[in-house]
Coordinates of C-alpha atoms in Angstrom, one line a residue:
M1 CA 13.5 17.8 18.9
K2 CA 10.3 19.8 19.5
L3 CA 7.6 19.3 16.9
T4 CA 4.1 20.5 16.2
L5 CA 1.8 17.7 14.9
R6 CA -1.4 18.2 13.1
V7 CA -3.1 14.8 13.2
W8 CA -6.4 13.7 11.6
R9 CA -8.8 12.6 14.3
Q10 CA -12.0 10.7 13.5
K11 CA -13.9 8.6 16.0
N12 CA -15.4 6.2 13.5
A13 CA -16.3 5.8 9.8
D14 CA -19.5 7.7 10.2
A15 CA -18.2 10.6 12.4
P16 CA -16.9 13.8 10.9
G17 CA -13.1 14.2 11.2
A18 CA -10.8 17.1 11.7
M19 CA -7.2 18.0 12.2
A20 CA -6.0 18.2 15.9
T21 CA -2.8 20.0 17.0
Y22 CA -0.4 18.5 19.4
E23 CA 3.0 19.6 20.7
V24 CA 5.7 16.9 21.3
D25 CA 9.1 17.5 22.8
G26 CA 12.2 15.4 23.5
I27 CA 11.9 13.5 20.3
S28 CA 15.2 11.8 19.2
E29 CA 16.3 12.0 15.6
D30 CA 16.9 8.3 15.8
M31 CA 13.3 7.5 16.5
S32 CA 11.1 6.1 13.8
F33 CA 8.0 8.0 12.9
L34 CA 5.8 5.4 14.6
E35 CA 7.9 5.6 17.8
M36 CA 7.3 9.3 17.7
L37 CA 3.6 8.6 17.5
D38 CA 4.0 6.2 20.4
T39 CA 5.5 9.0 22.4
L40 CA 2.6 11.3 21.6
N41 CA 0.1 8.5 22.6
E42 CA 1.8 8.0 25.9
E43 CA 1.4 11.7 26.7
L44 CA -2.2 11.6 25.6
I45 CA -3.0 8.6 27.8
L46 CA -1.3 10.3 30.8
R47 CA -3.6 13.3 30.2
G48 CA -6.7 11.1 30.0
E49 CA -7.2 11.6 26.3
D50 CA -7.8 9.0 23.6
P51 CA -4.6 7.9 21.8
V52 CA -4.2 8.3 18.1
A53 CA -5.2 5.1 16.3
F54 CA -2.8 4.1 13.5
D55 CA -2.0 0.8 11.7
H56 CA 1.3 -1.1 12.3
D57 CA 2.6 -4.6 12.6
C58 CA 6.2 -5.6 11.8
R59 CA 7.7 -2.2 11.9
E60 CA 10.4 -3.5 9.7
G61 CA 9.2 -2.3 6.3
I62 CA 7.9 -5.8 5.3
C63 CA 4.2 -6.1 6.1
G64 CA 2.8 -2.9 4.6
A65 CA 0.4 -2.2 7.5
C66 CA 1.7 1.3 8.3
S67 CA -0.3 3.7 6.2
L68 CA 0.2 7.4 6.8
V69 CA 0.2 10.5 4.6
I70 CA 2.9 12.7 6.1
N71 CA 3.0 16.3 4.9
G72 CA 1.0 15.3 1.8
D73 CA 3.3 12.4 0.8
A74 CA 2.4 8.7 1.2
H75 CA 4.8 7.3 3.8
G76 CA 6.5 10.7 4.1
P77 CA 9.5 12.5 2.5
E78 CA 11.7 9.4 2.1
R79 CA 11.2 6.4 -0.3
T80 CA 10.4 3.9 2.5
T81 CA 7.6 2.8 4.7
S82 CA 6.3 5.0 7.5
C83 CA 7.7 2.6 10.1
Q84 CA 11.2 2.9 8.5
L85 CA 11.0 6.7 8.3
H86 CA 13.2 8.3 10.9
M87 CA 12.8 11.7 12.6
R88 CA 16.2 12.8 11.3
S89 CA 14.3 13.5 8.0
F90 CA 12.7 16.4 9.8
E91 CA 14.0 19.6 11.5
D92 CA 13.6 20.8 15.1
G93 CA 10.5 23.0 15.3
D94 CA 8.8 21.5 12.2
T95 CA 5.1 21.3 11.8
I96 CA 4.1 17.9 10.5
D97 CA 0.7 17.0 9.1
V98 CA -0.3 13.3 9.6
E99 CA -3.3 12.0 7.7
P100 CA -4.8 8.6 6.6
W101 CA -4.7 7.3 3.1
R102 CA -7.1 9.4 1.0
A103 CA -9.1 7.1 -1.4
A104 CA -12.8 6.3 -1.8
A105 CA -11.9 2.6 -1.8
F106 CA -10.1 3.0 1.6
P107 CA -12.7 4.3 4.0
V108 CA -11.4 5.6 7.3
V109 CA -12.1 3.3 10.3
R110 CA -10.7 5.5 13.0
D111 CA -8.2 8.4 13.1
L112 CA -5.3 7.2 10.8
V113 CA -6.6 3.7 10.2
V114 CA -8.3 2.8 6.9
D115 CA -10.0 -0.3 5.7
R116 CA -7.8 -1.8 2.9
S117 CA -9.8 -5.0 2.6
A118 CA -10.5 -4.1 -1.1
F119 CA -7.0 -5.2 -1.8
D120 CA -7.8 -8.6 -0.3
R121 CA -10.8 -9.0 -2.6
I122 CA -8.6 -8.2 -5.6
I123 CA -6.1 -10.9 -4.5
Q124 CA -9.0 -13.4 -3.9
A125 CA -10.2 -12.9 -7.4
G126 CA -7.0 -14.2 -9.1
G127 CA -3.9 -14.1 -6.8
Y128 CA -3.5 -17.9 -6.6
I129 CA -2.3 -20.8 -8.6
S130 CA -4.1 -24.2 -9.1
A131 CA -1.1 -26.1 -10.5
P132 CA 0.1 -28.7 -7.9
T133 CA 3.8 -28.1 -7.4
G134 CA 4.6 -30.6 -4.7
S135 CA 7.6 -30.4 -2.5
A136 CA 10.4 -27.7 -3.0
P137 CA 12.6 -29.8 -5.4
E138 CA 9.5 -30.8 -7.5
A139 CA 8.3 -27.2 -7.6
H140 CA 11.6 -26.2 -9.1
A141 CA 11.6 -29.0 -11.7
T142 CA 10.4 -26.7 -14.4
P143 CA 13.2 -24.3 -15.4
V144 CA 12.3 -20.6 -15.3
P145 CA 14.3 -18.2 -17.6
K146 CA 16.4 -15.7 -15.6
A147 CA 14.6 -12.7 -17.1
D148 CA 11.2 -14.2 -16.1
A149 CA 12.4 -15.0 -12.6
D150 CA 13.8 -11.5 -12.1
F151 CA 10.6 -9.9 -13.4
A152 CA 8.5 -12.0 -11.1
F153 CA 10.6 -11.3 -8.1
E154 CA 10.6 -7.6 -8.8
H155 CA 6.7 -7.6 -8.7
A156 CA 6.6 -10.0 -5.8
E157 CA 8.2 -7.3 -3.7
C158 CA 4.8 -5.4 -3.5
I159 CA 3.7 -5.4 0.1
G160 CA 0.2 -4.1 -0.5
C161 CA 0.6 -1.0 1.6
G162 CA -1.6 1.1 -0.6
A163 CA 0.8 4.0 -1.1
C164 CA 0.2 3.8 -4.8
V165 CA -3.5 4.4 -4.3
A166 CA -3.0 7.2 -1.8
A167 CA -0.6 9.0 -4.1
C168 CA -2.7 8.6 -7.3
P169 CA -4.9 11.7 -8.1
N170 CA -7.6 9.2 -9.1
G171 CA -7.1 6.7 -6.3
S172 CA -6.2 4.0 -8.8
A173 CA -5.1 0.5 -7.7
M174 CA -3.5 -0.2 -11.1
L175 CA 0.1 -0.5 -9.8
F176 CA -0.9 -2.9 -7.0
T177 CA -3.0 -5.0 -9.4
S178 CA -0.4 -5.1 -12.1
A179 CA 2.3 -6.2 -9.6
K180 CA 0.1 -9.1 -8.5
V181 CA -0.8 -10.1 -12.0
N182 CA 2.7 -9.8 -13.4
H183 CA 4.2 -11.7 -10.5
L184 CA 2.2 -14.9 -11.2
N185 CA 1.5 -14.6 -14.9
V186 CA 5.2 -14.9 -15.9
L187 CA 5.8 -18.1 -14.0
P188 CA 4.9 -21.6 -15.3
Q189 CA 2.9 -22.3 -12.2
G190 CA 0.6 -19.3 -12.9
A191 CA -0.1 -20.3 -16.5
P192 CA -3.4 -22.1 -16.0
E193 CA -5.1 -18.9 -14.6
R194 CA -3.1 -16.5 -16.7
E195 CA -6.0 -15.2 -18.8
T196 CA -8.8 -15.4 -16.2
R197 CA -6.5 -13.9 -13.5
V198 CA -6.1 -10.5 -15.3
L199 CA -9.8 -10.3 -16.2
D200 CA -11.0 -11.2 -12.7
M201 CA -8.6 -9.0 -10.8
V202 CA -9.3 -5.9 -13.0
R203 CA -13.0 -6.5 -12.8
V204 CA -12.9 -6.6 -8.9
M205 CA -10.6 -3.6 -8.9
D206 CA -13.2 -1.6 -10.9
E207 CA -16.1 -3.0 -8.7
E208 CA -14.3 -1.8 -5.5
G209 CA -14.4 1.8 -6.7
F210 CA -10.8 2.5 -7.4
G211 CA -10.2 5.3 -9.9
G212 CA -8.9 5.0 -13.4
C213 CA -5.2 5.0 -14.2
T214 CA -3.8 8.1 -16.0
L215 CA -0.1 7.0 -16.1
T216 CA 1.0 10.1 -14.4
G217 CA 3.5 8.2 -12.3
E218 CA 2.7 9.3 -8.7
C219 CA 2.1 5.6 -7.8
A220 CA 5.6 4.4 -8.8
T221 CA 7.2 7.4 -7.0
A222 CA 5.3 6.7 -3.8
C223 CA 5.9 2.9 -3.8
P224 CA 8.4 2.1 -1.0
K225 CA 9.6 -1.1 -2.9
G226 CA 10.1 0.6 -6.2
I227 CA 7.6 -1.3 -8.3
P228 CA 8.2 0.3 -11.8
L229 CA 5.5 2.1 -13.7
P230 CA 6.1 0.0 -16.8
S231 CA 4.4 -2.8 -14.8
I232 CA 1.1 -1.3 -15.7
A233 CA 1.9 -1.4 -19.5
A234 CA 2.8 -5.1 -19.1
M235 CA -0.5 -5.8 -17.4
N236 CA -2.4 -3.9 -20.0
K237 CA -0.9 -6.2 -22.6
E238 CA -2.0 -9.2 -20.6
W239 CA -5.5 -7.7 -20.3
L240 CA -5.8 -7.2 -24.0
R241 CA -4.5 -10.7 -24.7
A242 CA -7.0 -12.2 -22.3
N243 CA -9.9 -10.0 -23.3
R244 CA -9.6 -10.9 -26.9
K245 CA -10.2 -14.5 -25.9
A246 CA -12.9 -13.8 -23.4
P247 CA -16.3 -15.3 -24.2
R248 CA -19.0 -12.9 -25.3
R249 CA -21.7 -12.4 -22.7
C250 CA -25.3 -11.7 -23.7

């Protein structure tokens, strides 16, 4: 396959960025999208040019590090992560635009790399449990209803890639935050922090500059793990429940 790539290049967070055009040839349809970028970078290095910086780690669709907007879609045309997107999803001769996540809370570090540490701070605010659970058998001593276990597992699948934020017109982190809140709040181990968790995580989400949720659904469509949009409604109920009991502050 021969492709034309239009790639966002930006030297650092303070430098202006622009799209740069590259031609790549000999691309196999069995390559992953990141392997295709590796091929481009090899050619750039041989020409004495700076390679394109992009995030990756496991390349198995698990870690959530790969963060690319491909032809305007978070992670590209398939419902998967960028590292698991294969070049057979494109046609020979295609022009492909490759950009970083676009969100005020995800500033560009270099080229296609963005700073997603805002997610870490949301997790730090409430993504933990204080209940001692001991060893594995002791941790499972409290029965968990099947429906609650399934609900928690569904939300635990969130890998924190940020596609929901990149796809949202307002750059909202509500789907990510709701997944983390719902995962822990439904389990008995998460009960001690249930009310403070939702208040603290939503507060930090707002402080980090993420936009407001408008329930338009782009986040759920972009999520490679299929976290459902009703997760947000479930978290909103948790927030209302906790907020009613929150102490008044002068």
